[in-house]
Short mmCIF file of C-alpha atoms and ligand atoms in Angstrom, two decimals:
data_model
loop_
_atom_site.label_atom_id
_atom_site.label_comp_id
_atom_site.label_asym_id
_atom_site.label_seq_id
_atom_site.Cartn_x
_atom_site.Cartn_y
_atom_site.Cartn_z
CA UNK A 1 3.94 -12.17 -17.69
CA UNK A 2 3.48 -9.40 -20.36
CA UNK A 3 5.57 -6.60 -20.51
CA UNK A 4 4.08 -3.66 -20.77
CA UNK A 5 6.00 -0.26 -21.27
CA UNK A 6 5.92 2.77 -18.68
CA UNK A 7 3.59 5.35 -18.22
CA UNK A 8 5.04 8.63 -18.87
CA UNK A 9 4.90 10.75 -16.31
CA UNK A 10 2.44 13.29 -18.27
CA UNK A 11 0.31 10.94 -20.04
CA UNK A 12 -3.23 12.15 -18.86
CA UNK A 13 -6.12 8.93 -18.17
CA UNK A 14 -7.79 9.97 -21.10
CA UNK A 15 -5.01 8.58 -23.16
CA UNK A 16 -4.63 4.89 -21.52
CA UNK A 17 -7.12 2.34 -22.24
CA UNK A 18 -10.05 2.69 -19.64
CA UNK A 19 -9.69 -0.11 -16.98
CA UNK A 20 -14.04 -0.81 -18.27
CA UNK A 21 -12.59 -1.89 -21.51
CA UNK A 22 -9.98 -4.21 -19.67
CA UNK A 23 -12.94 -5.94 -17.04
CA UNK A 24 -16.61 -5.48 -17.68
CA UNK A 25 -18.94 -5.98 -14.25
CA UNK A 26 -20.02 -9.18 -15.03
CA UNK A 27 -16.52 -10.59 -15.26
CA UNK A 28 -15.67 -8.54 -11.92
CA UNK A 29 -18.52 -9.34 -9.99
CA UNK A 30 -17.82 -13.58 -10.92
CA UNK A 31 -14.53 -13.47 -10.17
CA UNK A 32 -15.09 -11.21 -7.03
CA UNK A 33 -17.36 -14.15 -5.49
CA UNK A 34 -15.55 -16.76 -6.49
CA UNK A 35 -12.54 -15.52 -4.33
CA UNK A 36 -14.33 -14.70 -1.15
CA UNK A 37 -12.56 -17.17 0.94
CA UNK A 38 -11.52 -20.00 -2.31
CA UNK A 39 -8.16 -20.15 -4.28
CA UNK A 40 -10.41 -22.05 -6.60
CA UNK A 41 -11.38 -18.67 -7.52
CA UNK A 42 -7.35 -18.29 -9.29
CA UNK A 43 -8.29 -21.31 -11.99
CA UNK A 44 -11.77 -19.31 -12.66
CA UNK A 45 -9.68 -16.41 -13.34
CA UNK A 46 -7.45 -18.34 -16.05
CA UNK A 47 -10.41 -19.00 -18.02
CA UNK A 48 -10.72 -15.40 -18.32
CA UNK A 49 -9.73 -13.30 -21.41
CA UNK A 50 -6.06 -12.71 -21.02
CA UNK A 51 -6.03 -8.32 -21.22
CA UNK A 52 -8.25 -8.56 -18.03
CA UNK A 53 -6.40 -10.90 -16.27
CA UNK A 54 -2.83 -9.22 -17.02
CA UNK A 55 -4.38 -5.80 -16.37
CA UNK A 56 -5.61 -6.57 -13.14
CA UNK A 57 -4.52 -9.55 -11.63
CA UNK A 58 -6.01 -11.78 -8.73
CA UNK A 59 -8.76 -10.33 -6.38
CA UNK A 60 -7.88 -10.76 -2.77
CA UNK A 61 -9.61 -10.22 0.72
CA UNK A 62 -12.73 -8.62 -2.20
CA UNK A 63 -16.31 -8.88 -1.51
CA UNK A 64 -19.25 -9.40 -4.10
CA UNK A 65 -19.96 -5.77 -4.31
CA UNK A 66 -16.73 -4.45 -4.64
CA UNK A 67 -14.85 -3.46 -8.13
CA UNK A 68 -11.53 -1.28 -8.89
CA UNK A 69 -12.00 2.06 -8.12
CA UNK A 70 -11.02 4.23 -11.72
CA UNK A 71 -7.00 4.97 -12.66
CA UNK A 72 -8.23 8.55 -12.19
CA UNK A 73 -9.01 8.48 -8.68
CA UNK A 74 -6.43 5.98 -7.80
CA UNK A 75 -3.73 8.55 -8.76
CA UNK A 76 -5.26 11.97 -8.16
CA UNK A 77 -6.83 11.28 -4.78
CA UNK A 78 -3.71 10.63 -2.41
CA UNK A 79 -1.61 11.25 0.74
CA UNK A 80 1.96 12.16 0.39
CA UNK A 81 2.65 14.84 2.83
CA UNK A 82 6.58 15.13 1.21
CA UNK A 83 4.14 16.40 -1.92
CA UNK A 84 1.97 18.41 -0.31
CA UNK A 85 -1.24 18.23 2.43
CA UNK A 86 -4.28 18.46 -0.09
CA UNK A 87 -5.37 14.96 -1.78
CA UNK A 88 -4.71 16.81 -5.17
CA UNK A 89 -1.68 18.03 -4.49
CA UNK A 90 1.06 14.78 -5.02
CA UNK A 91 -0.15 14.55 -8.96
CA UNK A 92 1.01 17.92 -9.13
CA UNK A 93 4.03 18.30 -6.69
CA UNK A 94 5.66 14.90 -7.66
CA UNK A 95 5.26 15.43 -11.20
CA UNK A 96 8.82 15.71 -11.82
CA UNK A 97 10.32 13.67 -9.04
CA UNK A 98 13.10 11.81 -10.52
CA UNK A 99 13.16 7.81 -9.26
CA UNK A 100 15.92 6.33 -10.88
CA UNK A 101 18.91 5.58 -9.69
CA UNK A 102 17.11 4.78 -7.05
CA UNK A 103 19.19 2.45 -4.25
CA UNK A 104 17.33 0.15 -1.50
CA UNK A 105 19.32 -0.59 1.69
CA UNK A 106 18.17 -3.72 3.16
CA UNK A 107 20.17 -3.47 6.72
CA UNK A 108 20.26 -4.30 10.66
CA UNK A 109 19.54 -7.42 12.03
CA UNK A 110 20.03 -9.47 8.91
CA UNK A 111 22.70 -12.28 8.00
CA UNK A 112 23.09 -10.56 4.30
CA UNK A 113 22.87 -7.08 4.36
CA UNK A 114 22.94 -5.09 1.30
CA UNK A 115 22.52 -2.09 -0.87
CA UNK A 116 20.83 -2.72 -3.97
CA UNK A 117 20.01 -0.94 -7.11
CA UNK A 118 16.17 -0.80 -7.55
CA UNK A 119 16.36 -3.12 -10.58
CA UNK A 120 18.69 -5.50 -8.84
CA UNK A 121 16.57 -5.72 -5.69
CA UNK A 122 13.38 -6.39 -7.58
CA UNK A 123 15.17 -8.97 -10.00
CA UNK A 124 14.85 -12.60 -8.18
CA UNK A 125 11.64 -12.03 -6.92
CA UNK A 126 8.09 -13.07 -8.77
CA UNK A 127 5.75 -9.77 -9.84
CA UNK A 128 2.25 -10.29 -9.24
CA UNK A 129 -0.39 -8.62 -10.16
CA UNK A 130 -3.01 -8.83 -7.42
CA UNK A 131 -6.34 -6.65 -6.48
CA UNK A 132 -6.54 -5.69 -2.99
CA UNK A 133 -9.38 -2.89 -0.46
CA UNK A 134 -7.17 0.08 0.02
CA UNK A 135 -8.87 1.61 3.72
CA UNK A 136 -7.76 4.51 4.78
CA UNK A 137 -7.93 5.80 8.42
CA UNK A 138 -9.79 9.78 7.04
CA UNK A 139 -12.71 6.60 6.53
CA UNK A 140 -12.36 6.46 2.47
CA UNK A 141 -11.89 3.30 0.71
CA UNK A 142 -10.34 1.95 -2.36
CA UNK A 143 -10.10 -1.31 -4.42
CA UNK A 144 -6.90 -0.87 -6.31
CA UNK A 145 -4.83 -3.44 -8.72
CA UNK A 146 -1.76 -3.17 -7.35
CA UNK A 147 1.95 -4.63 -8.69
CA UNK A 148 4.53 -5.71 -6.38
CA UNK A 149 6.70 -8.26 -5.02
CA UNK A 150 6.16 -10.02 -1.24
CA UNK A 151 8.17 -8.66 1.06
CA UNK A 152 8.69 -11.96 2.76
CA UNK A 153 10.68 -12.82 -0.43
CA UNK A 154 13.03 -9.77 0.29
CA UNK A 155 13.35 -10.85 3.84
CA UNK A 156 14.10 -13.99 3.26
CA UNK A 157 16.92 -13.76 0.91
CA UNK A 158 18.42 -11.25 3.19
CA UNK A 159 18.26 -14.01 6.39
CA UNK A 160 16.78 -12.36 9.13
CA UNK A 161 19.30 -12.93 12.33
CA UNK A 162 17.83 -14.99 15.35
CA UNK A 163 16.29 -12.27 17.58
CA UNK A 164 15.05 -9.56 15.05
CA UNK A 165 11.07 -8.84 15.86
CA UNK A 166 10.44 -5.81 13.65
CA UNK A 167 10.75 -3.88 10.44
CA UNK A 168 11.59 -0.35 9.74
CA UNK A 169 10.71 1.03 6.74
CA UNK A 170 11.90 4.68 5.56
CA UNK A 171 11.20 7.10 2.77
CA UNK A 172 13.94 9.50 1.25
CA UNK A 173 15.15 12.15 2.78
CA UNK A 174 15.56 15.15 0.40
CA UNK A 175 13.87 18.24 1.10
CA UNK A 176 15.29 19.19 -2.79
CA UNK A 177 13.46 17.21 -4.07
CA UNK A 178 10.76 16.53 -1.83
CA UNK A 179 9.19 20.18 -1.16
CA UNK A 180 6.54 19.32 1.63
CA UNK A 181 10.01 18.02 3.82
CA UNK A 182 11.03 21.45 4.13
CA UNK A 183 7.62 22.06 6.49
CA UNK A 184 7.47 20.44 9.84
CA UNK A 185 4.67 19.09 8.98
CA UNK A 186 5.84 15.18 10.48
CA UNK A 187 9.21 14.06 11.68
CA UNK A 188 10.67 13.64 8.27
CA UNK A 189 11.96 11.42 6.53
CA UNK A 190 9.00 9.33 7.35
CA UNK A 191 9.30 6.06 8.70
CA UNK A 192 6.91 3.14 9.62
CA UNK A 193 7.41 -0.38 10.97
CA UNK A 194 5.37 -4.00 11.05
CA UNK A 195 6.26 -7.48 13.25
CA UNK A 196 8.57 -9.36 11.19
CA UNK A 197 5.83 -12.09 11.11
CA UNK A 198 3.13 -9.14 9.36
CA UNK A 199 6.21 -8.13 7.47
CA UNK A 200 6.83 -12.10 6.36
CA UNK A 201 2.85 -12.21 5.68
CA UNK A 202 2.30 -13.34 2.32
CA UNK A 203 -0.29 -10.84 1.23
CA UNK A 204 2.58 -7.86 2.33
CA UNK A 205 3.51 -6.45 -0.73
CA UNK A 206 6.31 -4.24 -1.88
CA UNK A 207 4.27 -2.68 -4.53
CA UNK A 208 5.89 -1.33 -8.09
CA UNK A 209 2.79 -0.38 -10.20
CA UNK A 210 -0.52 0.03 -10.64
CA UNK A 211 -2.86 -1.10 -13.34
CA UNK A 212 -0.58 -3.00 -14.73
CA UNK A 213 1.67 0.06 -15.48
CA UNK A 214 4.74 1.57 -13.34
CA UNK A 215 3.94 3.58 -10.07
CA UNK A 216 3.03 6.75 -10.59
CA UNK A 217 5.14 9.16 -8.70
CA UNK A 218 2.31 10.27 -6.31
CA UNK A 219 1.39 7.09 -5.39
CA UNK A 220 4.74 6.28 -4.48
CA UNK A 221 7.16 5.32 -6.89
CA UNK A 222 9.57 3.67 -7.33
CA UNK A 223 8.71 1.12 -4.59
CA UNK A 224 6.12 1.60 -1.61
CA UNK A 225 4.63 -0.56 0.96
CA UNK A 226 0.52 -2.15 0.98
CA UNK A 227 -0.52 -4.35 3.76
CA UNK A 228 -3.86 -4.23 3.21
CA UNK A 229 -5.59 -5.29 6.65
CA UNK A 230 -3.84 -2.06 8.13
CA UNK A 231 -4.76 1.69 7.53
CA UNK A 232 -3.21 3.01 4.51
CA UNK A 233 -0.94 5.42 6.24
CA UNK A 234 1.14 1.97 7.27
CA UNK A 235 1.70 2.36 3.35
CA UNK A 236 4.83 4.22 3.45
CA UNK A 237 6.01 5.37 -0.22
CA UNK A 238 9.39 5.99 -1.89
CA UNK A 239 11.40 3.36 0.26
CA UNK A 240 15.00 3.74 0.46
CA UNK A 241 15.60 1.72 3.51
CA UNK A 242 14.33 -1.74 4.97
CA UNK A 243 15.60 -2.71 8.61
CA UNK A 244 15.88 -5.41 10.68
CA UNK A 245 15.67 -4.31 14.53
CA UNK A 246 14.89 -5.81 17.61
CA UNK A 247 12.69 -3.17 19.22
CA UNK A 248 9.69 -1.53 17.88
CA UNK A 249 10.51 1.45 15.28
CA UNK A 250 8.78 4.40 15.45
CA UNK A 251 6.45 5.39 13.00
CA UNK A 252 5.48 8.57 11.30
CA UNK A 253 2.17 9.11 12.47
CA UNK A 254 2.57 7.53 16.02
CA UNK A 255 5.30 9.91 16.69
CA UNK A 256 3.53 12.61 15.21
CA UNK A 257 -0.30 12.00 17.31
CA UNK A 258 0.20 8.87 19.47
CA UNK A 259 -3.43 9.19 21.32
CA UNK A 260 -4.15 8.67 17.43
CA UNK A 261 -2.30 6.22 15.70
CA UNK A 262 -0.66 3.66 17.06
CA UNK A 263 1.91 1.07 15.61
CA UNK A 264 -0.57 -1.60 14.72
CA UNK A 265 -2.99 0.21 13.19
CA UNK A 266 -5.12 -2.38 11.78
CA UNK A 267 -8.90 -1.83 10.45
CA UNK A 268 -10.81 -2.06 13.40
CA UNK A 269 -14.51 -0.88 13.14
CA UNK A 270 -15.27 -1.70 16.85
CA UNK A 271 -12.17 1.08 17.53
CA UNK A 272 -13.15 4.62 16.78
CA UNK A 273 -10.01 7.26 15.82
CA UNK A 274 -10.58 10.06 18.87
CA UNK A 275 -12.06 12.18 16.55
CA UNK A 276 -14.27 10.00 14.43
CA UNK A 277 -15.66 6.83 13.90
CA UNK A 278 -13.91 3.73 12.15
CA UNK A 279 -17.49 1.57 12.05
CA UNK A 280 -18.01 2.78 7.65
CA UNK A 281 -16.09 4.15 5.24
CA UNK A 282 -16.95 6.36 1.98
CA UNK A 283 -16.08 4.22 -1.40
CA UNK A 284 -13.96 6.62 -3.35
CA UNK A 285 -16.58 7.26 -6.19
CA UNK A 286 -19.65 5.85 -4.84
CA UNK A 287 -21.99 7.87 -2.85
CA UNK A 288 -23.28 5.92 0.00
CA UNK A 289 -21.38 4.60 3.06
CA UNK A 290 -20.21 1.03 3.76
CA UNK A 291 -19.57 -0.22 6.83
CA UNK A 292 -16.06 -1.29 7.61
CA UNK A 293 -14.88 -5.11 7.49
CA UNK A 294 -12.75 -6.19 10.84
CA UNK A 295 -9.20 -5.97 9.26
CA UNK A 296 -10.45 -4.67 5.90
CA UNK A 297 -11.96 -7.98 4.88
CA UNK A 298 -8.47 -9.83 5.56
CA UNK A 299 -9.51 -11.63 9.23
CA UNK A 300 -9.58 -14.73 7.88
CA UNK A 301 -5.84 -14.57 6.59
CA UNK A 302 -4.47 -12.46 9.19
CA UNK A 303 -6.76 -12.34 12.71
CA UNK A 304 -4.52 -15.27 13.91
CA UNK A 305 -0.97 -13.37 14.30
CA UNK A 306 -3.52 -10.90 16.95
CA UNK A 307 -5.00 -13.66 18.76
CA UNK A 308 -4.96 -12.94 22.68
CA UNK A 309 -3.55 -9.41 21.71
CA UNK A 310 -6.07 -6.67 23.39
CA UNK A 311 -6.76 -4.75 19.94
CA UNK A 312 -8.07 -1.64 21.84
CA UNK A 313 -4.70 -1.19 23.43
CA UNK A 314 -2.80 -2.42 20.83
CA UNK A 315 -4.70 -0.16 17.97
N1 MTE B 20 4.24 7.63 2.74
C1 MTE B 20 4.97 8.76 2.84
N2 MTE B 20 6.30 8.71 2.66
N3 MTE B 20 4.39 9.97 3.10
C2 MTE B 20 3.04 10.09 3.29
O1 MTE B 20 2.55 11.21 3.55
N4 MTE B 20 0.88 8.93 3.44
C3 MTE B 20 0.27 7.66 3.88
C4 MTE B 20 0.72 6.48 3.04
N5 MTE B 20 2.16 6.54 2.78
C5 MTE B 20 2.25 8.92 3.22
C6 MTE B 20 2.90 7.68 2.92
C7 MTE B 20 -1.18 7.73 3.92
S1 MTE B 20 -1.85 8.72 5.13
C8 MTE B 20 -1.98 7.00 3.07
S2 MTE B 20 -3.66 6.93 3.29
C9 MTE B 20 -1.40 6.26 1.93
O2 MTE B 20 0.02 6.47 1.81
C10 MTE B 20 -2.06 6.70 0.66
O3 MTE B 20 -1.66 5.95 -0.44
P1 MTE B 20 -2.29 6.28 -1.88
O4 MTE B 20 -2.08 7.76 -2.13
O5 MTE B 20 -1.56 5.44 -2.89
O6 MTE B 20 -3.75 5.96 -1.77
#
């Protein structure tokens, strides 16, 4: 894998190499139908020319039509109440958010607990660069090439104890640092949770960059979580702790509206949010609506770990 050096925290998009130059459409749109349901589609993508490849990575879950949505709206168009309530506000507010040292508890039901410095926990597991549809519950979409490790690697190596059933995930807790936790805005510090067999799912990432490069703060860094057949709220950013439990965790936004969000919270278009409908979403930078895939896109990986479940009741 290349190496590529950090983004500084103020480098503006104008001054990395546009993601166009990296992929052209024709490339995108091949290796986009070649994946729809094929690994053959990985041995097309070696043939490709290595800067696209290593900037991107592997398309998963992607339809025909889609293609990465641009650095610029990837990382000025975000949610990260602990930054602020407008989508423009994280660029700004976590601008100077300091993420190393950074430590990672991995604790609870587990044979080898453990607190880890971020480059230690990262260390023994494989980096991948892989292209996933980024759906969020407001009905917006994304394609984004995201970095990361799988979580089921973490999980394993830690040797969940016979009996554990969930994961609890949880952001820092600073309000110093972290100016929107001084508002009660949601039960802070924010927490979410997945099944340990989502959790041990192999397209569960814990996510380290974008575009090849290092998280940027506001989409966030230093390590974050993408399961991408689940509403991107179940993406919770700036992990410090990973637990092991036996009973369902409470999550951020269930705690916070449960008529609205519930703990599975996976793309459903056939399940309208109270207030509005799930059946399309808005393409971040296209104009026209889509209409929303049954878990994202993902049903053919994932719709087996729900089968029998009531999805209505269990949104
Ligand atoms: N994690 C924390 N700690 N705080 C947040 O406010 N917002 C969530 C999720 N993770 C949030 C969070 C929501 S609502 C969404 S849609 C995604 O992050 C957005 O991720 P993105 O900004 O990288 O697109």
């Amino acid at each position: 894998m290349l190496i590529r050096p950090a983004v500084p925290r103020d480098l503006r998009s104008s001054d990395i190499t546009p993601e166009s130059q990296y992929w052209t459409r024709r490339e995108w749109l091949a290796a986009a139908g070649l994946t729809v349901g094929a690994i053959a589609g990985a041995s097309a993508l070696l043939a490709r020319p290595a800067g696209a490849q290593q900037a991107l990575g592997k398309p998963y879950g992607l339809q025909p039509d889609d293609k990465p949505t641009s650095w610029d709206d990837v990382t000025t168009y975000n949610n990260f109440y602990e930054f602020g309530t407008g989508k423009e506000d994280p660029a700004e507010q976590a601008r100077g958010f300091k993420t190393r040292p950074w430590t990672v508890r991995v604790e609870g039901m587990v044979k080898k607990p453990g607190a880890y410095a971020l480059e230690d926990f990262l260390k023994p597991s494989k980096v991948e660069d892989r292209i996933y549809r980024h759906r969020c519950v407001e009905a917006w979409s994304m394609v984004v090439p995201w970095r990361g490790i799988m979580l089921g690697d973490v999980l394993k190596r830690a040797e969940p104890a016979p009996g554990a059933k969930f994961v609890e995930f949880t952001t820092l807790y600073d309000p110093a640092r972290m100016p929107g936790q001084r508002y009660p805005i949601l039960r802070w510090p924010y927490t979410e949770g997945l099944r340990l067999d989502e959790a041990m799912h192999p397209l569960t990432l814990l996510v380290t960059g974008v575009y090849g490069r290092e998280l940027p703060n506001q989409n966030g860094a230093p390590l974050r979580l993408i399961v991408p057949w689940k509403y991107g709220f179940k993406g919770i950013k700036s992990i410090v702790r990973i637990r092991l439990t036996d009973t369902q965790p409470a999550t951020a936004w269930n705690v916070s509206a449960p008529d609205e969000y519930g703990f599975y919270s996976n793309v459903n278009p056939t399940v309208d949010h109270p207030r509005w409908s799930q059946a399309k979403e808005r393409r971040i930078g296209e104009f026209l609506r889509r209409p929303t895939l049954m878990f994202n896109g993902y049903a053919e990986d994932v719709a087996a770990m729900y089968a029998g479940m009531d999805l209505r009741r269990n949104y």
